Amino acid sequence: MLNKIYIFVFLGAVFATSSSLAMNEMDRELLKKEIIQEFLQSHSLKEIIREEIKSAEQEKKANKEKLQRQKKAAFLNRIQSQLREIDPNQDRIFGKPSALISIIEFSDFECPYCRKIHPILKRIVNDSDGSINWVFRHFPLSFHKPNALKEAQAAECAANQGNSQTFWKFTDALFMQPRRGKQQREQLIKNAAEKIGISYEELQKCITANIFLKKIIDDENEAIKLGLKGTPVNLIINHKTNEIFLRQGSATLQTLQQDIKRLENNN
């Protein structure tokens, strides 16, 4: 700002001097050139301009970062106000339902990043001594359908044959199978059913009847309503403070532990 003032004052002096009625046109032009040349020799004009450009770029960057923070805060506020409450009778919960911290994951069985983070989330809950639970909600992405939708139905139908633990055993068995190219998804579902000891025939009947289709679509619609994009999406919630942290995409064990620790420290 001082540089701008200095330049404006200098230019004002130049033009004021050059407009003097006591001088002829030629003398005025010579004086202007002399003053400008003296200015360029006694001060680094390039340095002044460079500083002004740098200052403008820093201001632009700061405004951009501020706008991003505002957008993120607005996004989290919308999630906080519209996210469906955890319901043990409706949701698939791994861990203690009354845990202080919940990780609500919106997942897709055809998503390689969901497959990668699945055992990490399970370990976090198992190592938490009851302080963390994991809530699984379905978000079969449009470009992964119909396979992702059918696998989601298969997981819910597996639980229907057993209990909530059967759901988690089936998801483990389904996710942990290696997948390459256009592998037959029917075989993956059958393999998972056989691995945990449930009837594949009964599973197929349940899927064909679309018994749990509405439940899956309700989860999907919630994700869309919240403005979530891609999978996995993990919403980490501190139930004491109601603070929510969003972790989009795959993450390491260490990263998620840091996210959780930050929420725990805000008690």
PDB file of N, CA and C in Angstrom, residues 92-94 105 107-111 114-119 121-122 134-138 148 150-159 163-179 188-189 191-193 195-196 198 203 215:
ATOM      1  N   ARG A  92     -26.775 -51.072  10.450  1.00  0.00           N
ATOM      2  CA  ARG A  92     -25.838 -52.164  10.723  1.00  0.00           C
ATOM      3  C   ARG A  92     -24.676 -51.556  11.505  1.00  0.00           C
ATOM      4  N   ILE A  93     -24.575 -51.931  12.775  1.00  0.00           N
ATOM      5  CA  ILE A  93     -23.589 -51.330  13.667  1.00  0.00           C
ATOM      6  C   ILE A  93     -22.587 -52.389  14.123  1.00  0.00           C
ATOM      7  N   PHE A  94     -21.316 -52.108  13.908  1.00  0.00           N
ATOM      8  CA  PHE A  94     -20.243 -52.968  14.389  1.00  0.00           C
ATOM      9  C   PHE A  94     -19.621 -52.290  15.596  1.00  0.00           C
ATOM     10  N   GLU A 105     -20.024 -44.987   7.667  1.00  0.00           N
ATOM     11  CA  GLU A 105     -19.403 -45.161   6.352  1.00  0.00           C
ATOM     12  C   GLU A 105     -20.475 -45.382   5.288  1.00  0.00           C
ATOM     13  N   SER A 107     -20.728 -46.830   1.750  1.00  0.00           N
ATOM     14  CA  SER A 107     -19.831 -47.741   1.053  1.00  0.00           C
ATOM     15  C   SER A 107     -20.472 -48.387  -0.168  1.00  0.00           C
ATOM     16  N   ASP A 108     -19.611 -48.860  -1.051  1.00  0.00           N
ATOM     17  CA  ASP A 108     -19.997 -49.494  -2.313  1.00  0.00           C
ATOM     18  C   ASP A 108     -19.151 -50.764  -2.457  1.00  0.00           C
ATOM     19  N   PHE A 109     -19.795 -51.919  -2.608  1.00  0.00           N
ATOM     20  CA  PHE A 109     -19.061 -53.184  -2.661  1.00  0.00           C
ATOM     21  C   PHE A 109     -18.182 -53.325  -3.906  1.00  0.00           C
ATOM     22  N   GLU A 110     -18.409 -52.507  -4.916  1.00  0.00           N
ATOM     23  CA  GLU A 110     -17.589 -52.553  -6.120  1.00  0.00           C
ATOM     24  C   GLU A 110     -16.445 -51.528  -6.078  1.00  0.00           C
ATOM     25  N   CYS A 111     -16.376 -50.760  -5.006  1.00  0.00           N
ATOM     26  CA  CYS A 111     -15.367 -49.709  -4.875  1.00  0.00           C
ATOM     27  C   CYS A 111     -14.062 -50.283  -4.306  1.00  0.00           C
ATOM     28  N   CYS A 114     -13.171 -48.757  -0.939  1.00  0.00           N
ATOM     29  CA  CYS A 114     -13.984 -49.279   0.167  1.00  0.00           C
ATOM     30  C   CYS A 114     -13.417 -50.620   0.641  1.00  0.00           C
ATOM     31  N   ARG A 115     -12.992 -51.416  -0.310  1.00  0.00           N
ATOM     32  CA  ARG A 115     -12.404 -52.717   0.013  1.00  0.00           C
ATOM     33  C   ARG A 115     -11.118 -52.529   0.815  1.00  0.00           C
ATOM     34  N   LYS A 116     -10.376 -51.489   0.464  1.00  0.00           N
ATOM     35  CA  LYS A 116      -9.102 -51.232   1.136  1.00  0.00           C
ATOM     36  C   LYS A 116      -9.298 -50.750   2.567  1.00  0.00           C
ATOM     37  N   ILE A 117     -10.324 -49.909   2.780  1.00  0.00           N
ATOM     38  CA  ILE A 117     -10.507 -49.310   4.104  1.00  0.00           C
ATOM     39  C   ILE A 117     -11.291 -50.217   5.048  1.00  0.00           C
ATOM     40  N   HIS A 118     -11.969 -51.217   4.502  1.00  0.00           N
ATOM     41  CA  HIS A 118     -12.842 -52.088   5.301  1.00  0.00           C
ATOM     42  C   HIS A 118     -12.115 -52.721   6.506  1.00  0.00           C
ATOM     43  N   PRO A 119     -10.991 -53.407   6.313  1.00  0.00           N
ATOM     44  CA  PRO A 119     -10.305 -54.003   7.470  1.00  0.00           C
ATOM     45  C   PRO A 119      -9.727 -52.974   8.427  1.00  0.00           C
ATOM     46  N   LEU A 121     -11.186 -50.038   9.270  1.00  0.00           N
ATOM     47  CA  LEU A 121     -12.276 -49.608  10.142  1.00  0.00           C
ATOM     48  C   LEU A 121     -12.584 -50.684  11.185  1.00  0.00           C
ATOM     49  N   LYS A 122     -12.526 -51.920  10.752  1.00  0.00           N
ATOM     50  CA  LYS A 122     -12.789 -53.026  11.681  1.00  0.00           C
ATOM     51  C   LYS A 122     -11.738 -53.058  12.790  1.00  0.00           C
ATOM     52  N   TRP A 134     -18.931 -48.554  14.320  1.00  0.00           N
ATOM     53  CA  TRP A 134     -18.877 -48.356  12.863  1.00  0.00           C
ATOM     54  C   TRP A 134     -20.251 -48.658  12.301  1.00  0.00           C
ATOM     55  N   VAL A 135     -20.815 -47.687  11.612  1.00  0.00           N
ATOM     56  CA  VAL A 135     -22.162 -47.813  11.040  1.00  0.00           C
ATOM     57  C   VAL A 135     -22.033 -47.905   9.520  1.00  0.00           C
ATOM     58  N   PHE A 136     -22.553 -48.981   8.950  1.00  0.00           N
ATOM     59  CA  PHE A 136     -22.428 -49.224   7.516  1.00  0.00           C
ATOM     60  C   PHE A 136     -23.709 -48.795   6.803  1.00  0.00           C
ATOM     61  N   ARG A 137     -23.575 -47.851   5.872  1.00  0.00           N
ATOM     62  CA  ARG A 137     -24.700 -47.457   5.032  1.00  0.00           C
ATOM     63  C   ARG A 137     -24.312 -47.623   3.567  1.00  0.00           C
ATOM     64  N   HIS A 138     -25.292 -48.035   2.771  1.00  0.00           N
ATOM     65  CA  HIS A 138     -25.037 -48.376   1.376  1.00  0.00           C
ATOM     66  C   HIS A 138     -25.056 -47.152   0.471  1.00  0.00           C
ATOM     67  N   ALA A 148     -23.026 -53.619  -7.787  1.00  0.00           N
ATOM     68  CA  ALA A 148     -22.928 -53.079  -6.430  1.00  0.00           C
ATOM     69  C   ALA A 148     -24.264 -53.155  -5.708  1.00  0.00           C
ATOM     70  N   LYS A 150     -26.685 -55.342  -6.264  1.00  0.00           N
ATOM     71  CA  LYS A 150     -26.991 -56.738  -5.960  1.00  0.00           C
ATOM     72  C   LYS A 150     -26.161 -57.235  -4.779  1.00  0.00           C
ATOM     73  N   GLU A 151     -24.915 -56.831  -4.711  1.00  0.00           N
ATOM     74  CA  GLU A 151     -24.062 -57.230  -3.588  1.00  0.00           C
ATOM     75  C   GLU A 151     -24.552 -56.607  -2.280  1.00  0.00           C
ATOM     76  N   ALA A 152     -25.043 -55.376  -2.348  1.00  0.00           N
ATOM     77  CA  ALA A 152     -25.614 -54.742  -1.160  1.00  0.00           C
ATOM     78  C   ALA A 152     -26.844 -55.519  -0.691  1.00  0.00           C
ATOM     79  N   GLN A 153     -27.687 -55.925  -1.641  1.00  0.00           N
ATOM     80  CA  GLN A 153     -28.850 -56.734  -1.295  1.00  0.00           C
ATOM     81  C   GLN A 153     -28.419 -58.065  -0.687  1.00  0.00           C
ATOM     82  N   ALA A 154     -27.377 -58.656  -1.245  1.00  0.00           N
ATOM     83  CA  ALA A 154     -26.882 -59.933  -0.730  1.00  0.00           C
ATOM     84  C   ALA A 154     -26.424 -59.805   0.724  1.00  0.00           C
ATOM     85  N   ALA A 155     -25.758 -58.684   1.054  1.00  0.00           N
ATOM     86  CA  ALA A 155     -25.290 -58.476   2.435  1.00  0.00           C
ATOM     87  C   ALA A 155     -26.465 -58.371   3.403  1.00  0.00           C
ATOM     88  N   GLU A 156     -27.497 -57.629   2.995  1.00  0.00           N
ATOM     89  CA  GLU A 156     -28.676 -57.500   3.849  1.00  0.00           C
ATOM     90  C   GLU A 156     -29.423 -58.827   3.964  1.00  0.00           C
ATOM     91  N   CYS A 157     -29.489 -59.553   2.871  1.00  0.00           N
ATOM     92  CA  CYS A 157     -30.158 -60.860   2.890  1.00  0.00           C
ATOM     93  C   CYS A 157     -29.387 -61.869   3.741  1.00  0.00           C
ATOM     94  N   ALA A 158     -28.081 -61.737   3.773  1.00  0.00           N
ATOM     95  CA  ALA A 158     -27.271 -62.615   4.626  1.00  0.00           C
ATOM     96  C   ALA A 158     -27.623 -62.391   6.083  1.00  0.00           C
ATOM     97  N   ALA A 159     -27.762 -61.121   6.468  1.00  0.00           N
ATOM     98  CA  ALA A 159     -28.147 -60.808   7.850  1.00  0.00           C
ATOM     99  C   ALA A 159     -29.529 -61.362   8.161  1.00  0.00           C
ATOM    100  N   ASN A 163     -27.994 -62.938  11.804  1.00  0.00           N
ATOM    101  CA  ASN A 163     -28.182 -61.766  12.660  1.00  0.00           C
ATOM    102  C   ASN A 163     -27.231 -60.661  12.198  1.00  0.00           C
ATOM    103  N   SER A 164     -27.108 -59.631  13.026  1.00  0.00           N
ATOM    104  CA  SER A 164     -26.252 -58.506  12.638  1.00  0.00           C
ATOM    105  C   SER A 164     -24.799 -58.937  12.428  1.00  0.00           C
ATOM    106  N   GLN A 165     -24.347 -59.909  13.206  1.00  0.00           N
ATOM    107  CA  GLN A 165     -22.974 -60.399  13.042  1.00  0.00           C
ATOM    108  C   GLN A 165     -22.800 -61.116  11.708  1.00  0.00           C
ATOM    109  N   THR A 166     -23.884 -61.748  11.244  1.00  0.00           N
ATOM    110  CA  THR A 166     -23.831 -62.415   9.939  1.00  0.00           C
ATOM    111  C   THR A 166     -23.605 -61.397   8.836  1.00  0.00           C
ATOM    112  N   PHE A 167     -24.198 -60.224   8.976  1.00  0.00           N
ATOM    113  CA  PHE A 167     -23.987 -59.152   7.998  1.00  0.00           C
ATOM    114  C   PHE A 167     -22.506 -58.815   7.890  1.00  0.00           C
ATOM    115  N   TRP A 168     -21.858 -58.637   9.031  1.00  0.00           N
ATOM    116  CA  TRP A 168     -20.454 -58.240   9.023  1.00  0.00           C
ATOM    117  C   TRP A 168     -19.556 -59.367   8.524  1.00  0.00           C
ATOM    118  N   LYS A 169     -19.891 -60.601   8.862  1.00  0.00           N
ATOM    119  CA  LYS A 169     -19.109 -61.733   8.347  1.00  0.00           C
ATOM    120  C   LYS A 169     -19.215 -61.819   6.827  1.00  0.00           C
ATOM    121  N   PHE A 170     -20.423 -61.562   6.322  1.00  0.00           N
ATOM    122  CA  PHE A 170     -20.633 -61.639   4.878  1.00  0.00           C
ATOM    123  C   PHE A 170     -19.896 -60.499   4.162  1.00  0.00           C
ATOM    124  N   THR A 171     -19.959 -59.295   4.710  1.00  0.00           N
ATOM    125  CA  THR A 171     -19.254 -58.175   4.078  1.00  0.00           C
ATOM    126  C   THR A 171     -17.747 -58.419   4.061  1.00  0.00           C
ATOM    127  N   ASP A 172     -17.227 -58.999   5.150  1.00  0.00           N
ATOM    128  CA  ASP A 172     -15.807 -59.354   5.184  1.00  0.00           C
ATOM    129  C   ASP A 172     -15.481 -60.332   4.059  1.00  0.00           C
ATOM    130  N   ALA A 173     -16.294 -61.380   3.952  1.00  0.00           N
ATOM    131  CA  ALA A 173     -16.046 -62.425   2.956  1.00  0.00           C
ATOM    132  C   ALA A 173     -16.196 -61.890   1.539  1.00  0.00           C
ATOM    133  N   LEU A 174     -17.125 -60.959   1.349  1.00  0.00           N
ATOM    134  CA  LEU A 174     -17.362 -60.403   0.012  1.00  0.00           C
ATOM    135  C   LEU A 174     -16.254 -59.436  -0.387  1.00  0.00           C
ATOM    136  N   PHE A 175     -15.877 -58.560   0.524  1.00  0.00           N
ATOM    137  CA  PHE A 175     -14.850 -57.571   0.231  1.00  0.00           C
ATOM    138  C   PHE A 175     -13.462 -58.184   0.033  1.00  0.00           C
ATOM    139  N   MET A 176     -13.164 -59.223   0.816  1.00  0.00           N
ATOM    140  CA  MET A 176     -11.797 -59.732   0.843  1.00  0.00           C
ATOM    141  C   MET A 176     -11.451 -60.645  -0.329  1.00  0.00           C
ATOM    142  N   GLN A 177     -12.421 -60.961  -1.176  1.00  0.00           N
ATOM    143  CA  GLN A 177     -12.113 -61.789  -2.337  1.00  0.00           C
ATOM    144  C   GLN A 177     -11.383 -60.963  -3.400  1.00  0.00           C
ATOM    145  N   PRO A 178     -10.324 -61.516  -3.982  1.00  0.00           N
ATOM    146  CA  PRO A 178      -9.607 -60.778  -5.042  1.00  0.00           C
ATOM    147  C   PRO A 178     -10.503 -60.604  -6.258  1.00  0.00           C
ATOM    148  N   ARG A 179     -10.421 -59.444  -6.893  1.00  0.00           N
ATOM    149  CA  ARG A 179     -11.255 -59.166  -8.063  1.00  0.00           C
ATOM    150  C   ARG A 179     -10.374 -58.681  -9.212  1.00  0.00           C
ATOM    151  N   LEU A 188     -18.852 -64.520  -6.689  1.00  0.00           N
ATOM    152  CA  LEU A 188     -18.348 -63.855  -5.483  1.00  0.00           C
ATOM    153  C   LEU A 188     -19.355 -63.962  -4.344  1.00  0.00           C
ATOM    154  N   ILE A 189     -20.623 -63.734  -4.666  1.00  0.00           N
ATOM    155  CA  ILE A 189     -21.679 -63.827  -3.655  1.00  0.00           C
ATOM    156  C   ILE A 189     -21.784 -65.262  -3.139  1.00  0.00           C
ATOM    157  N   ASN A 191     -19.437 -67.570  -3.153  1.00  0.00           N
ATOM    158  CA  ASN A 191     -18.242 -67.865  -2.351  1.00  0.00           C
ATOM    159  C   ASN A 191     -18.376 -67.319  -0.937  1.00  0.00           C
ATOM    160  N   ALA A 192     -18.883 -66.084  -0.842  1.00  0.00           N
ATOM    161  CA  ALA A 192     -19.040 -65.454   0.478  1.00  0.00           C
ATOM    162  C   ALA A 192     -20.061 -66.211   1.319  1.00  0.00           C
ATOM    163  N   ALA A 193     -21.156 -66.608   0.703  1.00  0.00           N
ATOM    164  CA  ALA A 193     -22.196 -67.355   1.424  1.00  0.00           C
ATOM    165  C   ALA A 193     -21.647 -68.677   1.945  1.00  0.00           C
ATOM    166  N   LYS A 195     -18.559 -69.429   2.533  1.00  0.00           N
ATOM    167  CA  LYS A 195     -17.496 -69.206   3.522  1.00  0.00           C
ATOM    168  C   LYS A 195     -18.056 -69.011   4.927  1.00  0.00           C
ATOM    169  N   ILE A 196     -19.206 -68.328   5.033  1.00  0.00           N
ATOM    170  CA  ILE A 196     -19.755 -68.074   6.377  1.00  0.00           C
ATOM    171  C   ILE A 196     -20.855 -69.070   6.739  1.00  0.00           C
ATOM    172  N   ILE A 198     -23.939 -69.946   5.134  1.00  0.00           N
ATOM    173  CA  ILE A 198     -25.366 -69.689   4.949  1.00  0.00           C
ATOM    174  C   ILE A 198     -25.787 -70.213   3.573  1.00  0.00           C
ATOM    175  N   LEU A 203     -30.356 -67.073  -0.182  1.00  0.00           N
ATOM    176  CA  LEU A 203     -29.842 -65.732  -0.450  1.00  0.00           C
ATOM    177  C   LEU A 203     -30.378 -65.223  -1.792  1.00  0.00           C
ATOM    178  N   LYS A 215     -34.423 -50.416   1.652  1.00  0.00           N
ATOM    179  CA  LYS A 215     -33.449 -50.017   2.671  1.00  0.00           C
ATOM    180  C   LYS A 215     -32.173 -49.482   2.018  1.00  0.00           C
TER     181      LYS A 215
END
